[in-house]
mmCIF file of C-alpha atoms in Angstrom:
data_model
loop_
_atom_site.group_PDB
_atom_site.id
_atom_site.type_symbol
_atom_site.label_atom_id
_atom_site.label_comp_id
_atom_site.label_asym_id
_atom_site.label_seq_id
_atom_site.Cartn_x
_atom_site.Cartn_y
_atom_site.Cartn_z
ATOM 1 C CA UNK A 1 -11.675 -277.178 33.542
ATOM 2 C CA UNK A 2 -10.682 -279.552 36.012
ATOM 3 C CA UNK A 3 -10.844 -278.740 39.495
ATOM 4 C CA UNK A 4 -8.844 -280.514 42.576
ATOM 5 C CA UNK A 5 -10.046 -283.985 40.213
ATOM 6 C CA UNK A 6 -6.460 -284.842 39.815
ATOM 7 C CA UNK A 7 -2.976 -285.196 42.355
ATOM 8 C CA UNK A 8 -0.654 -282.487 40.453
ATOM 9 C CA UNK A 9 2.244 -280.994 42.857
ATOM 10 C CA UNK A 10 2.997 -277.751 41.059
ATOM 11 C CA UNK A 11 6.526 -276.328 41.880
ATOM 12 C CA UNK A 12 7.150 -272.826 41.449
ATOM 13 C CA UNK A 13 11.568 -273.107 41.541
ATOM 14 C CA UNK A 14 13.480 -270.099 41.459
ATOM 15 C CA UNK A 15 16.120 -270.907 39.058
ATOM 16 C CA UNK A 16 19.053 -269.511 41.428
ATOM 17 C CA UNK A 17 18.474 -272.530 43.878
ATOM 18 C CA UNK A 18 15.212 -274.253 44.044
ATOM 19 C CA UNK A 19 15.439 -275.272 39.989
ATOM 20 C CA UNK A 20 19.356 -276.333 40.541
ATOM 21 C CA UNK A 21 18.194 -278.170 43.331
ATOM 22 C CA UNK A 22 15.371 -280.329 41.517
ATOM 23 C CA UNK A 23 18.265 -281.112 38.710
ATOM 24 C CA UNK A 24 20.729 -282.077 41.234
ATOM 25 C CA UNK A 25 18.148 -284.562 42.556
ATOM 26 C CA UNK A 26 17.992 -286.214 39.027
ATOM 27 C CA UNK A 27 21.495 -285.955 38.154
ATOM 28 C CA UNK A 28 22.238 -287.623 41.442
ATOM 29 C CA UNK A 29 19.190 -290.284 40.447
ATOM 30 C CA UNK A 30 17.257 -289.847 43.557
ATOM 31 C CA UNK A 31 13.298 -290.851 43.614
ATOM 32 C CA UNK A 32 11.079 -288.531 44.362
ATOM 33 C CA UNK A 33 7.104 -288.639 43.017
ATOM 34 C CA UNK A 34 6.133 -288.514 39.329
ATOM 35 C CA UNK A 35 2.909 -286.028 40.262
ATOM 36 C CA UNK A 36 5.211 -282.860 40.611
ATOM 37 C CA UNK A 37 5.411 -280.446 38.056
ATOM 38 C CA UNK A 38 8.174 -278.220 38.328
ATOM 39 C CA UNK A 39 8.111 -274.599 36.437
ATOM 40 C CA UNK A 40 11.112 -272.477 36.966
ATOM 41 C CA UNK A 41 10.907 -268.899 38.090
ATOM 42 C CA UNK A 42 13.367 -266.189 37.796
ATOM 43 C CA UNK A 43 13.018 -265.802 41.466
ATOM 44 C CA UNK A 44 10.382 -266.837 44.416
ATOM 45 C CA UNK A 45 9.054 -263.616 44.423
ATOM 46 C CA UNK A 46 8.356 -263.477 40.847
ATOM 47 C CA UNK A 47 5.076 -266.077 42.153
ATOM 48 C CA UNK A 48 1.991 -264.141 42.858
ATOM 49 C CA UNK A 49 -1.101 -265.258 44.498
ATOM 50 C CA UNK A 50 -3.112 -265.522 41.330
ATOM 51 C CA UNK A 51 -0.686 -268.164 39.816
ATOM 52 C CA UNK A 52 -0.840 -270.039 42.873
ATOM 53 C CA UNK A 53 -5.042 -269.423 42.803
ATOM 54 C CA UNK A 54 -5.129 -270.333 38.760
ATOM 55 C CA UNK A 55 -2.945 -273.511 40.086
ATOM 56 C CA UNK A 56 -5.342 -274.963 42.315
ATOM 57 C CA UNK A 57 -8.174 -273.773 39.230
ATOM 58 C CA UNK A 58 -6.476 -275.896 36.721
ATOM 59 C CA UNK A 59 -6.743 -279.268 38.675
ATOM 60 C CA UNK A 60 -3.041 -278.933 40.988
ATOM 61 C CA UNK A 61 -3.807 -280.682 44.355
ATOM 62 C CA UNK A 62 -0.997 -278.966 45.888
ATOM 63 C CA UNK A 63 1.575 -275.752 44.946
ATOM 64 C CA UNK A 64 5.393 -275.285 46.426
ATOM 65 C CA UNK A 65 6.872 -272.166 46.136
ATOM 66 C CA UNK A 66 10.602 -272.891 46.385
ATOM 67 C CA UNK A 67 13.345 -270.272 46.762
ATOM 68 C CA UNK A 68 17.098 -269.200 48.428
ATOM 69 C CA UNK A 69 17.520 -269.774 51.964
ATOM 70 C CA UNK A 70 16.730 -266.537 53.528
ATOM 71 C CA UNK A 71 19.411 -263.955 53.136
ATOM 72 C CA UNK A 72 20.352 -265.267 50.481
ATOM 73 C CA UNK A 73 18.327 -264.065 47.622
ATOM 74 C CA UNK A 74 19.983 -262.327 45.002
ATOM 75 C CA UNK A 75 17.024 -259.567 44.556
ATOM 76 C CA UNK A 76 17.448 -259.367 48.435
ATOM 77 C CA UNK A 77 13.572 -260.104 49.446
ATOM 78 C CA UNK A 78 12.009 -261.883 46.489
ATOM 79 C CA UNK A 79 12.011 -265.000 48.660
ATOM 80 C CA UNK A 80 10.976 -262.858 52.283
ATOM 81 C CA UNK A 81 7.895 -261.367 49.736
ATOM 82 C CA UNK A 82 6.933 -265.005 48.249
ATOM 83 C CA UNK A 83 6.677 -266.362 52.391
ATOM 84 C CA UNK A 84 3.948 -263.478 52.843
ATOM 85 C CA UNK A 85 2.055 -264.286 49.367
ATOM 86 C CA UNK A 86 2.032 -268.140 49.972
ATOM 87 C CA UNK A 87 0.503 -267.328 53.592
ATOM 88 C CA UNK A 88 -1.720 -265.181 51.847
ATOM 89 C CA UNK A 89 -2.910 -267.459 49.502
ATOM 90 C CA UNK A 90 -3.405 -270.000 52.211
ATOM 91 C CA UNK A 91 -5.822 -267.402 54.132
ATOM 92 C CA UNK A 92 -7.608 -268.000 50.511
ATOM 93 C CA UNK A 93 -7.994 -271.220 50.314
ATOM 94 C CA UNK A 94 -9.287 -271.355 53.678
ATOM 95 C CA UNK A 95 -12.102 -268.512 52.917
ATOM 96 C CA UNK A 96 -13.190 -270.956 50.175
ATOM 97 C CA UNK A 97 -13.191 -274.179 52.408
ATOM 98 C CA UNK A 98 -9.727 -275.913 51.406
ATOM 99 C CA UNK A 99 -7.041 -276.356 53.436
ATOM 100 C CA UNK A 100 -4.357 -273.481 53.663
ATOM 101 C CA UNK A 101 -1.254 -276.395 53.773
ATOM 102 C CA UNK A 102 -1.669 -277.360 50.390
ATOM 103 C CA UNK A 103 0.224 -274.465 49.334
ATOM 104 C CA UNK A 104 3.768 -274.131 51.083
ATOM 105 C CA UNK A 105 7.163 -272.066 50.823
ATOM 106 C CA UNK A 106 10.216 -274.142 51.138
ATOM 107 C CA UNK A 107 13.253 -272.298 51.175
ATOM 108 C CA UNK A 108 17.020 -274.033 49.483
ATOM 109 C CA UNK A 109 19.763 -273.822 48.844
ATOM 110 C CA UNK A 110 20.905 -274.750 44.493
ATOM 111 C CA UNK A 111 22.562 -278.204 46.313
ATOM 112 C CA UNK A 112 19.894 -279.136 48.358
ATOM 113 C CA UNK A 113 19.082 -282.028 46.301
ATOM 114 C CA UNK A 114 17.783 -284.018 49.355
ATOM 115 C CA UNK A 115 15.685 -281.561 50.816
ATOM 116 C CA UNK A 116 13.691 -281.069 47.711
ATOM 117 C CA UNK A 117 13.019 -284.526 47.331
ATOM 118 C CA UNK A 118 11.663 -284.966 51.153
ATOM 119 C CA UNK A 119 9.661 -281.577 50.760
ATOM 120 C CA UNK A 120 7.846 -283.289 47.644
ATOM 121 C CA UNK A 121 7.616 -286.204 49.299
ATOM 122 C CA UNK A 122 5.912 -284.909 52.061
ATOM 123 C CA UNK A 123 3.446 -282.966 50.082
ATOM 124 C CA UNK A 124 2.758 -286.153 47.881
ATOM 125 C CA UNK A 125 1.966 -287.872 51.038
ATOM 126 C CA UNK A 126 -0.361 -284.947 52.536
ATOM 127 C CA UNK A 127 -2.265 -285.106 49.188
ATOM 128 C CA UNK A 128 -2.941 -288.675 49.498
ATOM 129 C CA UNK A 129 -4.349 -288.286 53.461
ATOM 130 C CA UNK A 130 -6.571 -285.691 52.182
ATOM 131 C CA UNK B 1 -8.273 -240.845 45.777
ATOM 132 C CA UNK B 2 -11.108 -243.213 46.990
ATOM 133 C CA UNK B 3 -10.054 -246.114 49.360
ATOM 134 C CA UNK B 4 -12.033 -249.219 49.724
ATOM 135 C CA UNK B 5 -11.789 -253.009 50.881
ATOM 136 C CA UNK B 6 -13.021 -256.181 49.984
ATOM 137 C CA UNK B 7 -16.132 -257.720 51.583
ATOM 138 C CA UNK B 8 -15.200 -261.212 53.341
ATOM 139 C CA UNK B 9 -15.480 -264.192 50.727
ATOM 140 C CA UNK B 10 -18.632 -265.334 52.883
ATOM 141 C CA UNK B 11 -20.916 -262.209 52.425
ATOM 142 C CA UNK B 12 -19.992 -262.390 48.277
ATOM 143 C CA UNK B 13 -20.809 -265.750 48.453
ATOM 144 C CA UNK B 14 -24.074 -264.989 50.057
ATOM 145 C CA UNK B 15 -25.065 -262.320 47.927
ATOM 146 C CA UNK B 16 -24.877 -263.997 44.681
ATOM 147 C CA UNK B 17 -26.426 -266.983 45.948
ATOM 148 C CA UNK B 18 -28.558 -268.660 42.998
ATOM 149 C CA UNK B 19 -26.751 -266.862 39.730
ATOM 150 C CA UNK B 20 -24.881 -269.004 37.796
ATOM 151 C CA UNK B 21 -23.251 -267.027 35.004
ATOM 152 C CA UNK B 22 -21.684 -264.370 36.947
ATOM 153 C CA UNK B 23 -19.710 -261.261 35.772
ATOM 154 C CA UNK B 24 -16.704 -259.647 38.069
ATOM 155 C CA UNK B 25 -15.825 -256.422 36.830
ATOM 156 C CA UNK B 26 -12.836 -254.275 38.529
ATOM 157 C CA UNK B 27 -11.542 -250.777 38.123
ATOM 158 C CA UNK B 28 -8.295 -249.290 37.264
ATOM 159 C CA UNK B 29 -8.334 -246.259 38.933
ATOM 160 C CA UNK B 30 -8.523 -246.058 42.903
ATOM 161 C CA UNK B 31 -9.422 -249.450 43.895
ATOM 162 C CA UNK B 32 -6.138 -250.947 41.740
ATOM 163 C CA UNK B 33 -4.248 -248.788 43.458
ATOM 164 C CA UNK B 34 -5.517 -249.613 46.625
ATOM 165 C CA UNK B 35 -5.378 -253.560 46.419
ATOM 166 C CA UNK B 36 -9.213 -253.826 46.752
ATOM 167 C CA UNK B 37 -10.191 -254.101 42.878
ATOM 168 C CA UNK B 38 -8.202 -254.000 40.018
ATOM 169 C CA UNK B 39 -7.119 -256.361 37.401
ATOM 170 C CA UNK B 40 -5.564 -258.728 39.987
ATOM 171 C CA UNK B 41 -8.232 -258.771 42.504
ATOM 172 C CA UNK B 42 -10.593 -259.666 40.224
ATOM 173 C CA UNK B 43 -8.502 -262.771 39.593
ATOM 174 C CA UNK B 44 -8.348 -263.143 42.575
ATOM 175 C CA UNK B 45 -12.419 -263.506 43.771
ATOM 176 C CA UNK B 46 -12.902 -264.794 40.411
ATOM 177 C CA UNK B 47 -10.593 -267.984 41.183
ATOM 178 C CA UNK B 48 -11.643 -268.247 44.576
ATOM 179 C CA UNK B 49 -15.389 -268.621 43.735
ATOM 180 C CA UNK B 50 -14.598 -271.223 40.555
ATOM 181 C CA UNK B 51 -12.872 -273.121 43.822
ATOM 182 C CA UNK B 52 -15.314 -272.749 45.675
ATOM 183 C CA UNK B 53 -17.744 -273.760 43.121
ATOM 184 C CA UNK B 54 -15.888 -276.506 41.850
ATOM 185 C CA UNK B 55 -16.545 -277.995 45.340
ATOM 186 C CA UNK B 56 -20.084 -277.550 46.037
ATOM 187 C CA UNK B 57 -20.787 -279.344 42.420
ATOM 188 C CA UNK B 58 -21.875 -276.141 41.482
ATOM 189 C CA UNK B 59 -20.504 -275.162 38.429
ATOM 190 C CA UNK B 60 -20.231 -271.006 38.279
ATOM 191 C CA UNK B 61 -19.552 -269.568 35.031
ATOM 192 C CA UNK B 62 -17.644 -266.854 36.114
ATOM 193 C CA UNK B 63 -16.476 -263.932 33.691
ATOM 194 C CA UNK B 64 -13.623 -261.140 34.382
ATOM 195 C CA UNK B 65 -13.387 -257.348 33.017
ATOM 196 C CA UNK B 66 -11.507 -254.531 33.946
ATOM 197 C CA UNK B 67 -12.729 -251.593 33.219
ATOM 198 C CA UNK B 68 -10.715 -248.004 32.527
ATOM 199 C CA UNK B 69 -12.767 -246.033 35.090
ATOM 200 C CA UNK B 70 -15.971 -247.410 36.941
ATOM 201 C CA UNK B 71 -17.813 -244.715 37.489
ATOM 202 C CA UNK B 72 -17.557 -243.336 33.625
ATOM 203 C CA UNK B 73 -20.931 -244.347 31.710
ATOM 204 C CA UNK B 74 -18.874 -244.233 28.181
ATOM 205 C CA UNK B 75 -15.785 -245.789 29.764
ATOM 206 C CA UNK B 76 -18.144 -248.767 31.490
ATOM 207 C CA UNK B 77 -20.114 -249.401 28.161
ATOM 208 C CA UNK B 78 -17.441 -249.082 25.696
ATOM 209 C CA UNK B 79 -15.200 -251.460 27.468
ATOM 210 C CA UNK B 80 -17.552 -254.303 28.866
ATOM 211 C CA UNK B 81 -19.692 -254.327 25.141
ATOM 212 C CA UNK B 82 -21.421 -257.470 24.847
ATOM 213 C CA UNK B 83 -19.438 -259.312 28.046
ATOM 214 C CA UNK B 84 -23.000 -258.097 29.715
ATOM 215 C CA UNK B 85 -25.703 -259.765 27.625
ATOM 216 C CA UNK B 86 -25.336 -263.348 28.776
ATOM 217 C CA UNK B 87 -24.723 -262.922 32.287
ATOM 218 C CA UNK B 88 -27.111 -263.217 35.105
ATOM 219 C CA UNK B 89 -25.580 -260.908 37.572
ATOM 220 C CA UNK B 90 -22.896 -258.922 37.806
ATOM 221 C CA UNK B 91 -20.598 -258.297 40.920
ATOM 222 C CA UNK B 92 -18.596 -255.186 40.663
ATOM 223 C CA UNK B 93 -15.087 -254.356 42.584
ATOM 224 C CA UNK B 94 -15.454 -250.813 42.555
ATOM 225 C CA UNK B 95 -16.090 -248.251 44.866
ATOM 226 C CA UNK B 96 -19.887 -247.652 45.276
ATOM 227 C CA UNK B 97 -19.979 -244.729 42.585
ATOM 228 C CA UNK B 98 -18.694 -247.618 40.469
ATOM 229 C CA UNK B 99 -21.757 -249.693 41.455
ATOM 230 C CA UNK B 100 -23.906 -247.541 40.668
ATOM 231 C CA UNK B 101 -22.782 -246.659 37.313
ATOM 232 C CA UNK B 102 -23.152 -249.981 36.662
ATOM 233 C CA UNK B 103 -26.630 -250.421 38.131
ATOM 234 C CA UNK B 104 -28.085 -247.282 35.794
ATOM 235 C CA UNK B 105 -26.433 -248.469 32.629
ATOM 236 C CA UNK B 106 -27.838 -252.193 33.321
ATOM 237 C CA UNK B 107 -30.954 -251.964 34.799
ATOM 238 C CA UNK B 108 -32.290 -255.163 34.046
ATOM 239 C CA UNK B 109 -29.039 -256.748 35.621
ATOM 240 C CA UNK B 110 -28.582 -257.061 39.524
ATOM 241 C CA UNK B 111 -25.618 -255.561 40.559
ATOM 242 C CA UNK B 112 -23.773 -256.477 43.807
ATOM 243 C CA UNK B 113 -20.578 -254.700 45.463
ATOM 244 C CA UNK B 114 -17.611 -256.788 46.087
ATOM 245 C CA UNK B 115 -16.297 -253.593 48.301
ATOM 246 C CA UNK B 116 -16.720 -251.911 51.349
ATOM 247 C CA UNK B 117 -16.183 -248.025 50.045
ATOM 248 C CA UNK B 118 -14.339 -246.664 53.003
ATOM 249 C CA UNK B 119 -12.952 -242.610 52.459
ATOM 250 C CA UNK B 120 -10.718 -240.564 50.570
ATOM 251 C CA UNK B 121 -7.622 -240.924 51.535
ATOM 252 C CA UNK B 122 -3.518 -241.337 50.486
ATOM 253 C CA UNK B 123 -0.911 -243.658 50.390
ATOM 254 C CA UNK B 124 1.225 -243.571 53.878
ATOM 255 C CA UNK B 125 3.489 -246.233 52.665
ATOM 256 C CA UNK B 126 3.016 -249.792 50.715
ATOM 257 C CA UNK B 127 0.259 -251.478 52.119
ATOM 258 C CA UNK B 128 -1.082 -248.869 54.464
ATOM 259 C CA UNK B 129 -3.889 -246.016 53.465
ATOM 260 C CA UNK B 130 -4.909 -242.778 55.204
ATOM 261 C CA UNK B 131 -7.891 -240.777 55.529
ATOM 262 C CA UNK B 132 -6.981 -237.539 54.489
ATOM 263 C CA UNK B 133 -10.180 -235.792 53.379
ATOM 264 C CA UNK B 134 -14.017 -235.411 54.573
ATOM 265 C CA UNK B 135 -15.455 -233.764 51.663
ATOM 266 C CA UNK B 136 -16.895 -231.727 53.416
ATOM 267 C CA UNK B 137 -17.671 -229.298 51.038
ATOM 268 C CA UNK B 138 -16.145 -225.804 52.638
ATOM 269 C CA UNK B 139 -12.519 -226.386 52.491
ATOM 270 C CA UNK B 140 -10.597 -225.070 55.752
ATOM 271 C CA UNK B 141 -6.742 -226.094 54.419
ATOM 272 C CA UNK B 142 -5.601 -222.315 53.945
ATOM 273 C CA UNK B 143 -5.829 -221.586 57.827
ATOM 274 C CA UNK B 144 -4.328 -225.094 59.007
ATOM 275 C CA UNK B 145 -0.726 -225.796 57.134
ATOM 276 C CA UNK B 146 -2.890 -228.044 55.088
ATOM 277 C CA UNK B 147 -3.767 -229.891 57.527
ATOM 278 C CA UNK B 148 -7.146 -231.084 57.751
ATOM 279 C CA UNK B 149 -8.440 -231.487 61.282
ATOM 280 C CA UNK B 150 -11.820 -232.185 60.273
ATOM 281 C CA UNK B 151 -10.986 -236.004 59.145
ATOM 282 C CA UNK B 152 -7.427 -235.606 60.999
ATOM 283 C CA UNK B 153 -8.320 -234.815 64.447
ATOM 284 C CA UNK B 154 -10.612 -237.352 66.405
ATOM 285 C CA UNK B 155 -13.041 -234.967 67.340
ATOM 286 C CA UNK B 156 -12.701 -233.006 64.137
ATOM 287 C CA UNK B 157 -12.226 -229.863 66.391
ATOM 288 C CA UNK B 158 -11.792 -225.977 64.456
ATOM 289 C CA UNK B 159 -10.003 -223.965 66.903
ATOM 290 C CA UNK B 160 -6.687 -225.630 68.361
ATOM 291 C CA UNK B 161 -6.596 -228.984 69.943
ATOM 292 C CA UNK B 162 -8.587 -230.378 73.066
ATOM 293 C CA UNK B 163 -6.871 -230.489 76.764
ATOM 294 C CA UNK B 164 -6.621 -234.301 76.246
ATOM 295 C CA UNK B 165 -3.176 -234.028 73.961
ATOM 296 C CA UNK B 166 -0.707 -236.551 75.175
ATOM 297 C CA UNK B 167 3.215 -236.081 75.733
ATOM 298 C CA UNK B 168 4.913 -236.289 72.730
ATOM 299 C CA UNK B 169 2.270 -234.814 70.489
ATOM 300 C CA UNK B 170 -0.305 -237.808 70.601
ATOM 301 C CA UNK B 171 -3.967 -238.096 70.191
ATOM 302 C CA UNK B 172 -5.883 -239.142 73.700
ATOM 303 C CA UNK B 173 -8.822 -240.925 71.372
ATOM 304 C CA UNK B 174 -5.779 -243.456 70.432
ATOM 305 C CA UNK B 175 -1.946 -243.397 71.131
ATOM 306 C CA UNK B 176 -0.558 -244.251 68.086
ATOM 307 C CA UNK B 177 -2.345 -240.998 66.343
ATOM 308 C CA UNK B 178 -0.665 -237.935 65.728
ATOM 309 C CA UNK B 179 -2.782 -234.951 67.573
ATOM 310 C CA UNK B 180 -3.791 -233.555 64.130
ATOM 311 C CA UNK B 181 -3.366 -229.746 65.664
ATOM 312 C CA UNK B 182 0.000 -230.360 67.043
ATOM 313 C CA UNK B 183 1.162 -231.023 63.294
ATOM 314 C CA UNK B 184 -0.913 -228.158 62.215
ATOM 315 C CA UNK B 185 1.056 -225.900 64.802
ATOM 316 C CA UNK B 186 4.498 -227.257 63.528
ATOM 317 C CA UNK B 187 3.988 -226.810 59.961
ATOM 318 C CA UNK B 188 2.948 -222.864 61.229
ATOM 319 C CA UNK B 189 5.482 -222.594 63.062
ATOM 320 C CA UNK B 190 7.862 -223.383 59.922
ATOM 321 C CA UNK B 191 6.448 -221.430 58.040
ATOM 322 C CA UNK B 192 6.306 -218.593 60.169
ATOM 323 C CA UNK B 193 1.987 -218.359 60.366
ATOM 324 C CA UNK B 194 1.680 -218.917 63.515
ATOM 325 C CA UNK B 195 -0.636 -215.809 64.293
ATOM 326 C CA UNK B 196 -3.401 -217.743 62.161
ATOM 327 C CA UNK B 197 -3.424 -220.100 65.763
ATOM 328 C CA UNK B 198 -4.834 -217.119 67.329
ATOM 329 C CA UNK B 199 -8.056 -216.403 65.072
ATOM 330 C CA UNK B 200 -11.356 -217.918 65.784
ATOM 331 C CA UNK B 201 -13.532 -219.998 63.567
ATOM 332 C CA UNK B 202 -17.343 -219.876 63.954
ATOM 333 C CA UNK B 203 -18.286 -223.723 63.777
ATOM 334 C CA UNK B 204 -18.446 -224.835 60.158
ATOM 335 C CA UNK B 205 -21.212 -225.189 57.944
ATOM 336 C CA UNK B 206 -21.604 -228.610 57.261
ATOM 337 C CA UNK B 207 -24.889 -228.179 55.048
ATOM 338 C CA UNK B 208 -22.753 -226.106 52.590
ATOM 339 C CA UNK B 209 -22.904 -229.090 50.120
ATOM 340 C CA UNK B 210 -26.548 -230.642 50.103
ATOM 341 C CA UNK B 211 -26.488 -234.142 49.928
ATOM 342 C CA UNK B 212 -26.699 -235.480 47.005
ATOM 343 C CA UNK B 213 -23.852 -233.658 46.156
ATOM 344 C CA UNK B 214 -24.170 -231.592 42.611
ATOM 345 C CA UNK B 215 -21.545 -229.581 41.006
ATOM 346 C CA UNK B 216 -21.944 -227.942 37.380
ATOM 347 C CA UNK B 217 -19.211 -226.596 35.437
ATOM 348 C CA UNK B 218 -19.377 -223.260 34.274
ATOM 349 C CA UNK B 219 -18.296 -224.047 30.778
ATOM 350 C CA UNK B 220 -21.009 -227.033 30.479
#
């Protein structure tokens, strides 16, 4: 088992908004980095703390939890519940001596196509400083 | 049921110091229900020390179990099998009866506990756990509404409350506290009891149940 050896962005995507987002982005042939890998979720709050841990286990160098803008989830807190589990799993990563922004909730709307590409840029980038 | 936490990551860390082939072992009973050490919180420490391994360059083997009920001997040997015989130490997320079971059925095995065993206690709402009971041995819930103000009032007192009861039915020890025998009047007073408010108790007897505990069933 690898561990942190490699630069995978994993990319939890509800498949309401974050997941119709990411496709959007390709449809519309924007760039973003080759690194993420996107799994769709029935909803943000589907994404537990352990899949995030077992993430970070299996070699990811950095895990997005994307879901609805708030209010707008369609199981009403799903997205609200998945903001307190990725700060949770931050408070983790820090008890073990990594850095608590490597994981990060990003909240979107299904045509935010440009916002998911900057938020994987951004995390691309943060992997590299690192 | 029994209510317990998890120790920080450091002390866990500290305390298996120098095993390498490690062994987490949860419970399903009170500890899963309490978010301290059931099926998922074993995941949980389990991942976090392969991280934290993974960085030092030093390479845990670390092996999960859940187990039915910790603190059955059958339950605890039937269900971990041969999981023991390779490991070096095992860390166990139950409460410390759970421990302890553990310790006696593997002597030759160090055990250390992943949990701070805190009371007995009930759900208030999601998240949030209440001491409810002392076991104290010499139950006193027939004269108080049920009602203990052994564990439920801060000073544990028998005989109605102290002079130090704030407005609105607070505790003085801490505001946010309920004064344990202004519920117990109200729940009289509903059901119609309050005359038991006007009997004395002679202090309890606390040495009732000798300690270690021991109860035998009839029937055994």
């Amino acid at each position: 088992m690898s561990m942190g050896t490699d630069n995978k962005i994993i990319a939890f995507c509800c498949e309401k908004s974050a997941y119709l987002a990411a496709d959007r982005a390709g449809r519309m042939r924007l760039y973003y980095p080759d690194n993420v890998r996107i799994i769709r979720v029935p909803c943000a709050g589907r994404v537990d703390a352990l899949h995030m841990l077992r993430a970070f286990e299996k070699g990811a160098a950095g895990v997005l939890v994307m879901g609805c803008q708030e209010g707008a989830c369609q199981h009403l807190t799903g997205n609200l519940r998945a903001k307190e589990r990725v700060r949770y799993t931050a408070s983790l990563l820090e008890e073990v001596g990594m850095d608590g922004a490597r994981v990060k909730m990003v909240n979107l709307g299904p045509d935010m196509a440009q916002k998911f590409v900057r938020v994987v840029k951004d995390m691309a980038e943060k992997i590299k400083e690192r | 049921m029994i209510i317990a936490e998890r120790k920080p990551f450091e002390e866990i860390k500290n305390m298996i110091a120098g095993y390498k082939r490690i062994l987490v072992v949860g419970c399903r009973t009170c500890v899963t229900i309490c978010w301290a050490g059931g099926e998922k919180e074993v995941g949980i420490l389990s991942s976090q020390l392969r991280l934290q391994s993974g960085r030092n360059g030093n390479e845990l083997s670390i092996l999960e179990a859940t187990v039915e009920r910790q603190c059955e001997k059958e339950m605890v040997t039937q269900e971990l099998g041969d999981k023991v015989q390779d490991i070096e130490a095992i860390l166990s997320m139950g409460c410390g009866v759970g421990v302890q079971t553990i310790a006696e059925i593997y002597e030759d095995k160090p055990v250390f506990p992943a949990l701070n065993t805190a009371f007995v206690g009930m759900p208030e709402r999601e998240g949030l756990w209440i001491e409810m009971c002392a076991a104290c041995g010499d139950c006193f819930l027939d004269r108080t509404g049920g009602i203990c103000p052994v564990v439920r009032c801060a000073k544990g007192l028998l005989n109605g409350p102290c002079g130090g009861t704030r407005r609105g039915g607070k505790c003085e020890i801490d505001p946010e506290k309920d004064c344990a025998w202004v519920l117990i009047y109200r729940r009289l007073e509903k059901q119609g009891r309050l005359d038991l408010m006007r009997k004395y108790y002679e202090a309890k007897n606390y040495r009732k149940v000798k300690r270690p505990g021991k109860i035998e069933a009839l029937e055994a």
